[in-house]
Coordinates of C-alpha atoms in Angstrom, one line a residue:
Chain A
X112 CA 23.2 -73.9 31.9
X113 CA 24.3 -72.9 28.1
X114 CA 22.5 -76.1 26.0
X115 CA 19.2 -75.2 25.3
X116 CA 17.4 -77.4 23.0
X117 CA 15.0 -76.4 20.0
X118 CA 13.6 -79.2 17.9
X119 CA 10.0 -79.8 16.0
X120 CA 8.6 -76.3 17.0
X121 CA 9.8 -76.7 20.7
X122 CA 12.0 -75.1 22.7
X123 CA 13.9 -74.6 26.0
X124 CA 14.7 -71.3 25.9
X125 CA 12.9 -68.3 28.0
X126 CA 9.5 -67.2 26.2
X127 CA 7.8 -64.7 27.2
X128 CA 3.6 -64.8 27.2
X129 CA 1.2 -62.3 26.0
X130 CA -2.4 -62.4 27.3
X131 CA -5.3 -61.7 24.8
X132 CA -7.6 -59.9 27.3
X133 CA -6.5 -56.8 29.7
X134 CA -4.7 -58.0 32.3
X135 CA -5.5 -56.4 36.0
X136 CA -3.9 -53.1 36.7
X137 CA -1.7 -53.5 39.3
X138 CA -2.2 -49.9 40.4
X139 CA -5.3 -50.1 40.9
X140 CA -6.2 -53.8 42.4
X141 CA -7.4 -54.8 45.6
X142 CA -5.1 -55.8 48.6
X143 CA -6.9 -59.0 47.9
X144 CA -5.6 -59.5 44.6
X145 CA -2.4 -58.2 45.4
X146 CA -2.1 -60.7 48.3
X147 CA -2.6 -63.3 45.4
X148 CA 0.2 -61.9 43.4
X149 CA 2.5 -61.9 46.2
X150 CA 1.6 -66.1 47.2
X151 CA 1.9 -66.8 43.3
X152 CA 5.9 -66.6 43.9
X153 CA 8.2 -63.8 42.7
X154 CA 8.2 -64.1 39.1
X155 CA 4.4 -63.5 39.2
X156 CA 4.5 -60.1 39.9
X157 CA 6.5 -59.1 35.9
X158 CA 4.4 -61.4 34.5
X159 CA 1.0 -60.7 32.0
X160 CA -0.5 -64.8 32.5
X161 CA -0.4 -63.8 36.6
X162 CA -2.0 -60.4 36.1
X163 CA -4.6 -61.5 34.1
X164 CA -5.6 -64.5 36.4
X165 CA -5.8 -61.8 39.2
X166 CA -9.2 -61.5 37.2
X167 CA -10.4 -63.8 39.7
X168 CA -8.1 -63.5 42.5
X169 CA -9.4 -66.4 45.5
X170 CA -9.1 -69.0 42.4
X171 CA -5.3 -67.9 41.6
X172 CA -4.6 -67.9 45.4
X173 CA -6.1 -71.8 45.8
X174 CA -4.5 -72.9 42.8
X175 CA -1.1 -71.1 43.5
X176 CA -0.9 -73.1 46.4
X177 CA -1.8 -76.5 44.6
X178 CA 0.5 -75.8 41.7
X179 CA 3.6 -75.6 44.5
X180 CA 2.7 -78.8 46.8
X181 CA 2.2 -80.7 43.4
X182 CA 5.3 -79.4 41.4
X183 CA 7.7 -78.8 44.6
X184 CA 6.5 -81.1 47.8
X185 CA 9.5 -82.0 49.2
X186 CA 8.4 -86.1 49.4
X187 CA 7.5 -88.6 46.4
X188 CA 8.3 -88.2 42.9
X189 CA 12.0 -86.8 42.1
X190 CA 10.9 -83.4 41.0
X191 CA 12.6 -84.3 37.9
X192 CA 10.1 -86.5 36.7
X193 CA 7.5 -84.5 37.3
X194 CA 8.7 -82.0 35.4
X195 CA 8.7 -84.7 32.8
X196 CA 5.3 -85.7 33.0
X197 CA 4.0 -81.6 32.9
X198 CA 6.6 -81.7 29.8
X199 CA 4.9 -84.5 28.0
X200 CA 1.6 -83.3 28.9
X201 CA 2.8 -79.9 27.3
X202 CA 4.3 -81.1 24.2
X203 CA 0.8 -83.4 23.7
X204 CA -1.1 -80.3 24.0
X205 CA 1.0 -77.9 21.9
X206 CA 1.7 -75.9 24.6
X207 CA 4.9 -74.0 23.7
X208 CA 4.8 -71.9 26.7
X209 CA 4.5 -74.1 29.3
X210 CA 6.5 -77.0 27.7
X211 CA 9.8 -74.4 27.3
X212 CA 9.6 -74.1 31.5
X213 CA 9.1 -77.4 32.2
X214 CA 11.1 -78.8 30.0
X215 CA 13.9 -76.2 30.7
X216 CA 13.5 -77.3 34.4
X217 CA 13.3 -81.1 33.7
X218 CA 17.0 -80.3 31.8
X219 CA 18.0 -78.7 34.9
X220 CA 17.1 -81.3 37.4
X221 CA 17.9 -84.2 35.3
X222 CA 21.1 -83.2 33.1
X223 CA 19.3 -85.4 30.1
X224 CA 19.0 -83.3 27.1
X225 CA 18.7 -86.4 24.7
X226 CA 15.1 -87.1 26.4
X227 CA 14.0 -83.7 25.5
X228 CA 15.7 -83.6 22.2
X229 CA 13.8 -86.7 21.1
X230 CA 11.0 -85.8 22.3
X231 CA 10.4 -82.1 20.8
X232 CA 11.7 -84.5 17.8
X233 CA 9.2 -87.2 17.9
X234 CA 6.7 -87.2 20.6
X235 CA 5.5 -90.4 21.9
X236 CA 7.9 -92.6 19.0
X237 CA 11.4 -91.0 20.8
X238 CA 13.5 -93.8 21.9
X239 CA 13.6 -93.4 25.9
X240 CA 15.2 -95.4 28.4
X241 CA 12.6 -98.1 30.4
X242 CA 11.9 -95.6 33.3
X243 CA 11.3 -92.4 30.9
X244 CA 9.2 -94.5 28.4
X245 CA 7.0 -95.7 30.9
X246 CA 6.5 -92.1 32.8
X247 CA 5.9 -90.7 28.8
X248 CA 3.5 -93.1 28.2
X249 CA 1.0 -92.9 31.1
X250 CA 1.5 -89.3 30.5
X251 CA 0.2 -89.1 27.4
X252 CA -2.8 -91.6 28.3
X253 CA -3.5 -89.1 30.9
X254 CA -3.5 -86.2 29.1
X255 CA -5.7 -87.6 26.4
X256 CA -9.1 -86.3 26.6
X257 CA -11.3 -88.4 27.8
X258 CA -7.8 -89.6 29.8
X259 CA -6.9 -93.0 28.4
X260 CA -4.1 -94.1 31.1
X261 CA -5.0 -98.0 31.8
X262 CA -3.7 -100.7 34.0
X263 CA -1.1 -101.7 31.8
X264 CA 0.3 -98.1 32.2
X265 CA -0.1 -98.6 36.1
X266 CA 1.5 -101.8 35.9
X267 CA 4.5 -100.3 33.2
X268 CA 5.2 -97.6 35.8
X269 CA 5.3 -100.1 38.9
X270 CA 8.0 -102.5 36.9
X271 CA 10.0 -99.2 36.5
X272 CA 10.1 -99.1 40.4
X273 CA 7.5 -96.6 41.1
X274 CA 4.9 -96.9 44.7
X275 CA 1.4 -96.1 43.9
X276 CA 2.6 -92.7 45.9
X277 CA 4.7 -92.0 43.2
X278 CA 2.1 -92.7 40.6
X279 CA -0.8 -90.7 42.1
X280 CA 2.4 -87.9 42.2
X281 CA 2.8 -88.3 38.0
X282 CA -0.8 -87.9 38.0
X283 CA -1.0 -84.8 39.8
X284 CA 1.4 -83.1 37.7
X285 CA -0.1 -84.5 34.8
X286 CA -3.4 -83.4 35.7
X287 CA -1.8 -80.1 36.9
X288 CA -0.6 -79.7 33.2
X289 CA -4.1 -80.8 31.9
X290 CA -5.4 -77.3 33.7
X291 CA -2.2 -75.0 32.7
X292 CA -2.1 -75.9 29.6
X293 CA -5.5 -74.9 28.9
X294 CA -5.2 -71.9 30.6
X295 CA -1.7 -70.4 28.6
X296 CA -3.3 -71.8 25.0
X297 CA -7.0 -70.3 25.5
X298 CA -6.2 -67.2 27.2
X299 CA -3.2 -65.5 25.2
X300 CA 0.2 -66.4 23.2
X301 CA 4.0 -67.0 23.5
X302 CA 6.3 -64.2 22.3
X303 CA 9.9 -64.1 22.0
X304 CA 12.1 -66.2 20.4
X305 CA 9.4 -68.9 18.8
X306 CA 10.9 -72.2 17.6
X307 CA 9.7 -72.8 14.1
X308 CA 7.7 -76.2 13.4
Chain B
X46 CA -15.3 -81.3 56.1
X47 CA -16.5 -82.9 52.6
X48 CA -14.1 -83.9 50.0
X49 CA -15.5 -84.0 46.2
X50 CA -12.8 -86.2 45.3
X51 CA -13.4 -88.9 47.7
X52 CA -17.5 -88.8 48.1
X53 CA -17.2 -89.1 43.9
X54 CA -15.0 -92.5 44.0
X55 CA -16.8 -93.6 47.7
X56 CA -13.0 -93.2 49.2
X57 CA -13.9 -95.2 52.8
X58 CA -11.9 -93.1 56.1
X59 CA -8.6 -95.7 56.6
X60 CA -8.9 -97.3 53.5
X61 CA -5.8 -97.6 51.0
X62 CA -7.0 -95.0 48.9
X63 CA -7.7 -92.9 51.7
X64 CA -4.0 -93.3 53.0
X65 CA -2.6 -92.7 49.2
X66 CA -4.5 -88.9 49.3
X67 CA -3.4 -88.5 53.6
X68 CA 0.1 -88.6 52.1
X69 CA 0.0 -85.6 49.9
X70 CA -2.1 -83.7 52.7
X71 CA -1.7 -80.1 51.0
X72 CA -3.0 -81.9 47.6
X73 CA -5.6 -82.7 49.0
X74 CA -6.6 -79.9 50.8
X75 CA -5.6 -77.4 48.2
X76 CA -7.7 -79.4 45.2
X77 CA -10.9 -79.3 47.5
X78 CA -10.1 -75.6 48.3
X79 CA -9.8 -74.9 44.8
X80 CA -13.1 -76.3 44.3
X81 CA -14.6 -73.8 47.0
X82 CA -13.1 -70.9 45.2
X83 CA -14.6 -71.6 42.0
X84 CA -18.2 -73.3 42.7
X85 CA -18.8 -71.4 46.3
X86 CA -17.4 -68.1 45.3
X87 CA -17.9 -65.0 47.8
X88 CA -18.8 -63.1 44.8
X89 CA -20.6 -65.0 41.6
X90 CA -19.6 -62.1 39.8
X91 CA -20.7 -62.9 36.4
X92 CA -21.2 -66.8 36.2
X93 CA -24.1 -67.8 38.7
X94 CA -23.4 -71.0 41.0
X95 CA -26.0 -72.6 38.6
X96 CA -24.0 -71.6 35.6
X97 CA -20.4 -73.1 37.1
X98 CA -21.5 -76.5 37.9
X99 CA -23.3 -76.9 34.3
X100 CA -20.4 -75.7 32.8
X101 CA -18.4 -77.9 35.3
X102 CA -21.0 -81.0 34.1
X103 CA -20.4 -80.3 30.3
X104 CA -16.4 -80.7 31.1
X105 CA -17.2 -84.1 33.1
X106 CA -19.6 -85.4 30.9
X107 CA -16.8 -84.7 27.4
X108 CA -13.9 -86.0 29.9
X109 CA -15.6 -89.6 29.9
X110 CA -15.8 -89.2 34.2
X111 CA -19.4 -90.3 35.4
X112 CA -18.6 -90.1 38.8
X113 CA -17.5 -86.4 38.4
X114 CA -20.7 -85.8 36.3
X115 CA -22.8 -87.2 38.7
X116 CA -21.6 -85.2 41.4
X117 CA -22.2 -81.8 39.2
X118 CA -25.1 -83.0 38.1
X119 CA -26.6 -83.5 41.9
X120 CA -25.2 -79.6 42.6
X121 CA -26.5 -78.1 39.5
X122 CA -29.8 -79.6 39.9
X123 CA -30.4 -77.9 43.1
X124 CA -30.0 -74.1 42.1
X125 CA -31.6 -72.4 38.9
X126 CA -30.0 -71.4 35.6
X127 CA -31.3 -67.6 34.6
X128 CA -29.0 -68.0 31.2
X129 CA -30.9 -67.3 27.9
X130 CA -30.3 -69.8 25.0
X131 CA -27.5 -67.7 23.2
X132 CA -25.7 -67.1 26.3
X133 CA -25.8 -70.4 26.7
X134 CA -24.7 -72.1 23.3
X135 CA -21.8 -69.1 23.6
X136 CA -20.4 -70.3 26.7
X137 CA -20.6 -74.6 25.5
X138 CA -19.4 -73.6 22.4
X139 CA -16.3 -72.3 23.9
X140 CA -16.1 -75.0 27.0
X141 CA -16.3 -77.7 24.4
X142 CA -13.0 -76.3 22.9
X143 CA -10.9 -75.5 25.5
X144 CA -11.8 -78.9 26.9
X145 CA -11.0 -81.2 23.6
X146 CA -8.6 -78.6 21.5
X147 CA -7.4 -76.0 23.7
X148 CA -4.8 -75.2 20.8
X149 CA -7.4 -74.4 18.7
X150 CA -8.4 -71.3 20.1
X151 CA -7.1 -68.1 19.2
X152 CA -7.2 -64.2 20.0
X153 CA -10.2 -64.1 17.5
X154 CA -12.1 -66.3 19.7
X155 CA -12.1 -64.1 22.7
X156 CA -12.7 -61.0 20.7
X157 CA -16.1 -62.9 19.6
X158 CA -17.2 -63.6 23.3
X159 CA -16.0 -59.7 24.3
X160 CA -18.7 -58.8 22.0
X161 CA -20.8 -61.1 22.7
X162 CA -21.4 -59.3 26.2
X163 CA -18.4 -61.6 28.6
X164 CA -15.7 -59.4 30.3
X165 CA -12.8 -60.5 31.3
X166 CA -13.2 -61.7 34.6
X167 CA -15.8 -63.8 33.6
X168 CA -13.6 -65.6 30.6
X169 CA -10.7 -66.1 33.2
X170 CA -13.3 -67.8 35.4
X171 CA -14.6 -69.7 32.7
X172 CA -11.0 -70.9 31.7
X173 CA -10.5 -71.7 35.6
X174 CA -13.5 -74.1 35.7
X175 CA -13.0 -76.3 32.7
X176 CA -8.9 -75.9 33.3
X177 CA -10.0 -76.8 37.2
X178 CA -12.2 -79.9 36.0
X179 CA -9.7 -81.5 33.3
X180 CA -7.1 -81.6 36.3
X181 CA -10.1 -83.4 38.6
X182 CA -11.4 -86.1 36.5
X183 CA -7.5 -87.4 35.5
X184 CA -6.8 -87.1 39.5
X185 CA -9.9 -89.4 40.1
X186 CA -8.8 -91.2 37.0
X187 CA -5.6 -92.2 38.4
X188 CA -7.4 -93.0 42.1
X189 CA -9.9 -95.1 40.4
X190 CA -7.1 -97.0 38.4
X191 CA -4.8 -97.2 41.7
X192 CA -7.9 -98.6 43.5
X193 CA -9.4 -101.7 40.9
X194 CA -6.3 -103.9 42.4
X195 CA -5.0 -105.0 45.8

């Protein structure tokens, strides 16, 4: 895929992330954490935001494993949208990091750059089709903190078409997001290419 | 085998709620298995049990989830806290922040609790409980949303 897209400090391009505390030494960890590394999937092994969860290894192993049936369980929610949702959630949060994946994969799976353009561009006010409007907005309720989401989001989403199996699966990666994100913002920084603001 | 999700929001066996969680089976299993690793660790390391489920009650309690709250403040109330004052106005300080703003904080922040006697481990885990806890209370949000109407 060549079209990236970088609008309102946001960007779909590959970042890279540098933790602020020292990251486990892969030489010399445990077999335990290096089990964990190896479950995390194979672009944990190059990367600093794995090494330094391998801090507490069992939690990175349990939540590995929750992150991929959430984001990649083969029934429910086209993936696509819930890479949307975890894109919303990202861009509410000012997550660069995490919003540049997930919105890079939401590009990917969907072929809809105008979603993602207007919505680096103008968060919540982007004009989106009925579907994508009502996934953004119950999104954003969720992510709100206390989480705001209300039955008139519920009943937005069902109109669109979704089951309430599709809904609790825009929650999950909602909620997913809602832990991520507050892990990549607390714990270190993006580097590379930064979109400017 | 107990389920924190479902004895918080009284999910009844074979009821719809129930059947909405049996359909994501690995969710479900993974989100209480989560919860093990962080509140029954092998190794407390440096955050006591006591110390993890007030933490995990401060995140509740700011996320607007009384149910959750409830349910920490039931575990916490049956196992001591040894934390002084300072270690503990440290540690809200910082959970109150990464809850609301997580933006806000920055390298500087985590320099202040190095010094202020955390290592690292014990920040990750920190980060894991309230980053654990804000994913919990919007999952029982949704459930408790999905569940008012038939």
């Amino acid at each position: 895929m060549s079209a990236h897209v970088t609008k309102g400090g946001f960007t779909t391009e590959v970042l890279d992330w540098a933790a602020w505390l020292e990251p486990v030494d892969l030489a010399t960890a445990s077999d335990e954490q290096l089990a964990a590394l190896e479950e995390s999937g194979p672009h944990a092994k190059t990367s600093q935001y794995y090494h330094l969860l391998l801090h507490d290894a069992p939690v990175l192993r349990e939540r590995s494993q929750l992150f991929n049936a959430i984001m990649y369980g083969p029934k429910g929610l086209p993936r696509a949208e819930r890479e949307l949702g975890a894109a919303v959630e990202s861009i509410l949060n000012g997550c660069v990091y995490c919003t540049s994946v997930h919105a890079r994969c939401y590009l990917q799976l969907a072929k809809r750059p105008g979603t993602i353009e207007a919505l680096f561009e103008h968060g919540l006010q982007a004009r989106l089709e009925p579907r994508e409007r009502a996934i953004a907005d119950f999104s954003a309720a969720l992510a709100r903190t206390p989480p705001a989401a209300g039955q008139a989001h519920v009943r937005a989403l069902r109109e669109a078409g979704f089951s309430d199996e599709d809904i609790a699966d825009l929650a999950n990666s909602v909620a997913m997001f809602a832990w991520a994100n507050r892990l990549m913002l607390t714990l270190g920084e993006p580097r590379g290419n930064l979109p400017e603001a | 085998m107990t389920d924190v999700i479902d004895e918080a929001l009284a999910v009844a066996p074979g009821s719809r709620l129930d059947r909405l969680r049996a359909a994501r089976p690995e969710a479900r299993k993974r989100t209480q298995s989560s919860y093990d690793a962080l509140f029954d660790p092998a190794e407390e390391q440096n955050l006591a049990r006591g110390e993890r489920f007030a933490i995990a009650l401060r995140v509740a309690e700011s996320s607007g989830s009384p149910a959750l709250a409830a349910h920490y403040r039931a575990r916490l109330e049956s196992l001591s806290i040894g934390a002084g004052e300072q270690r503990w106005a440290a540690i809200f300080r910082h959970v109150d922040r990464v809850t609301r703003e997580p933006r806000a904080i920055s390298a500087a922040d985590l320099q202040a609790l190095a010094a202020a006697g955390f290592d690292e481990a014990t920040i990750v885990t920190l980060a894991q409980i309230v980053g654990f806890v804000a994913y919990q209370v919007r999952v029982a949000a949704t459930l408790a949303l999905l569940g008012e109407d038939a």
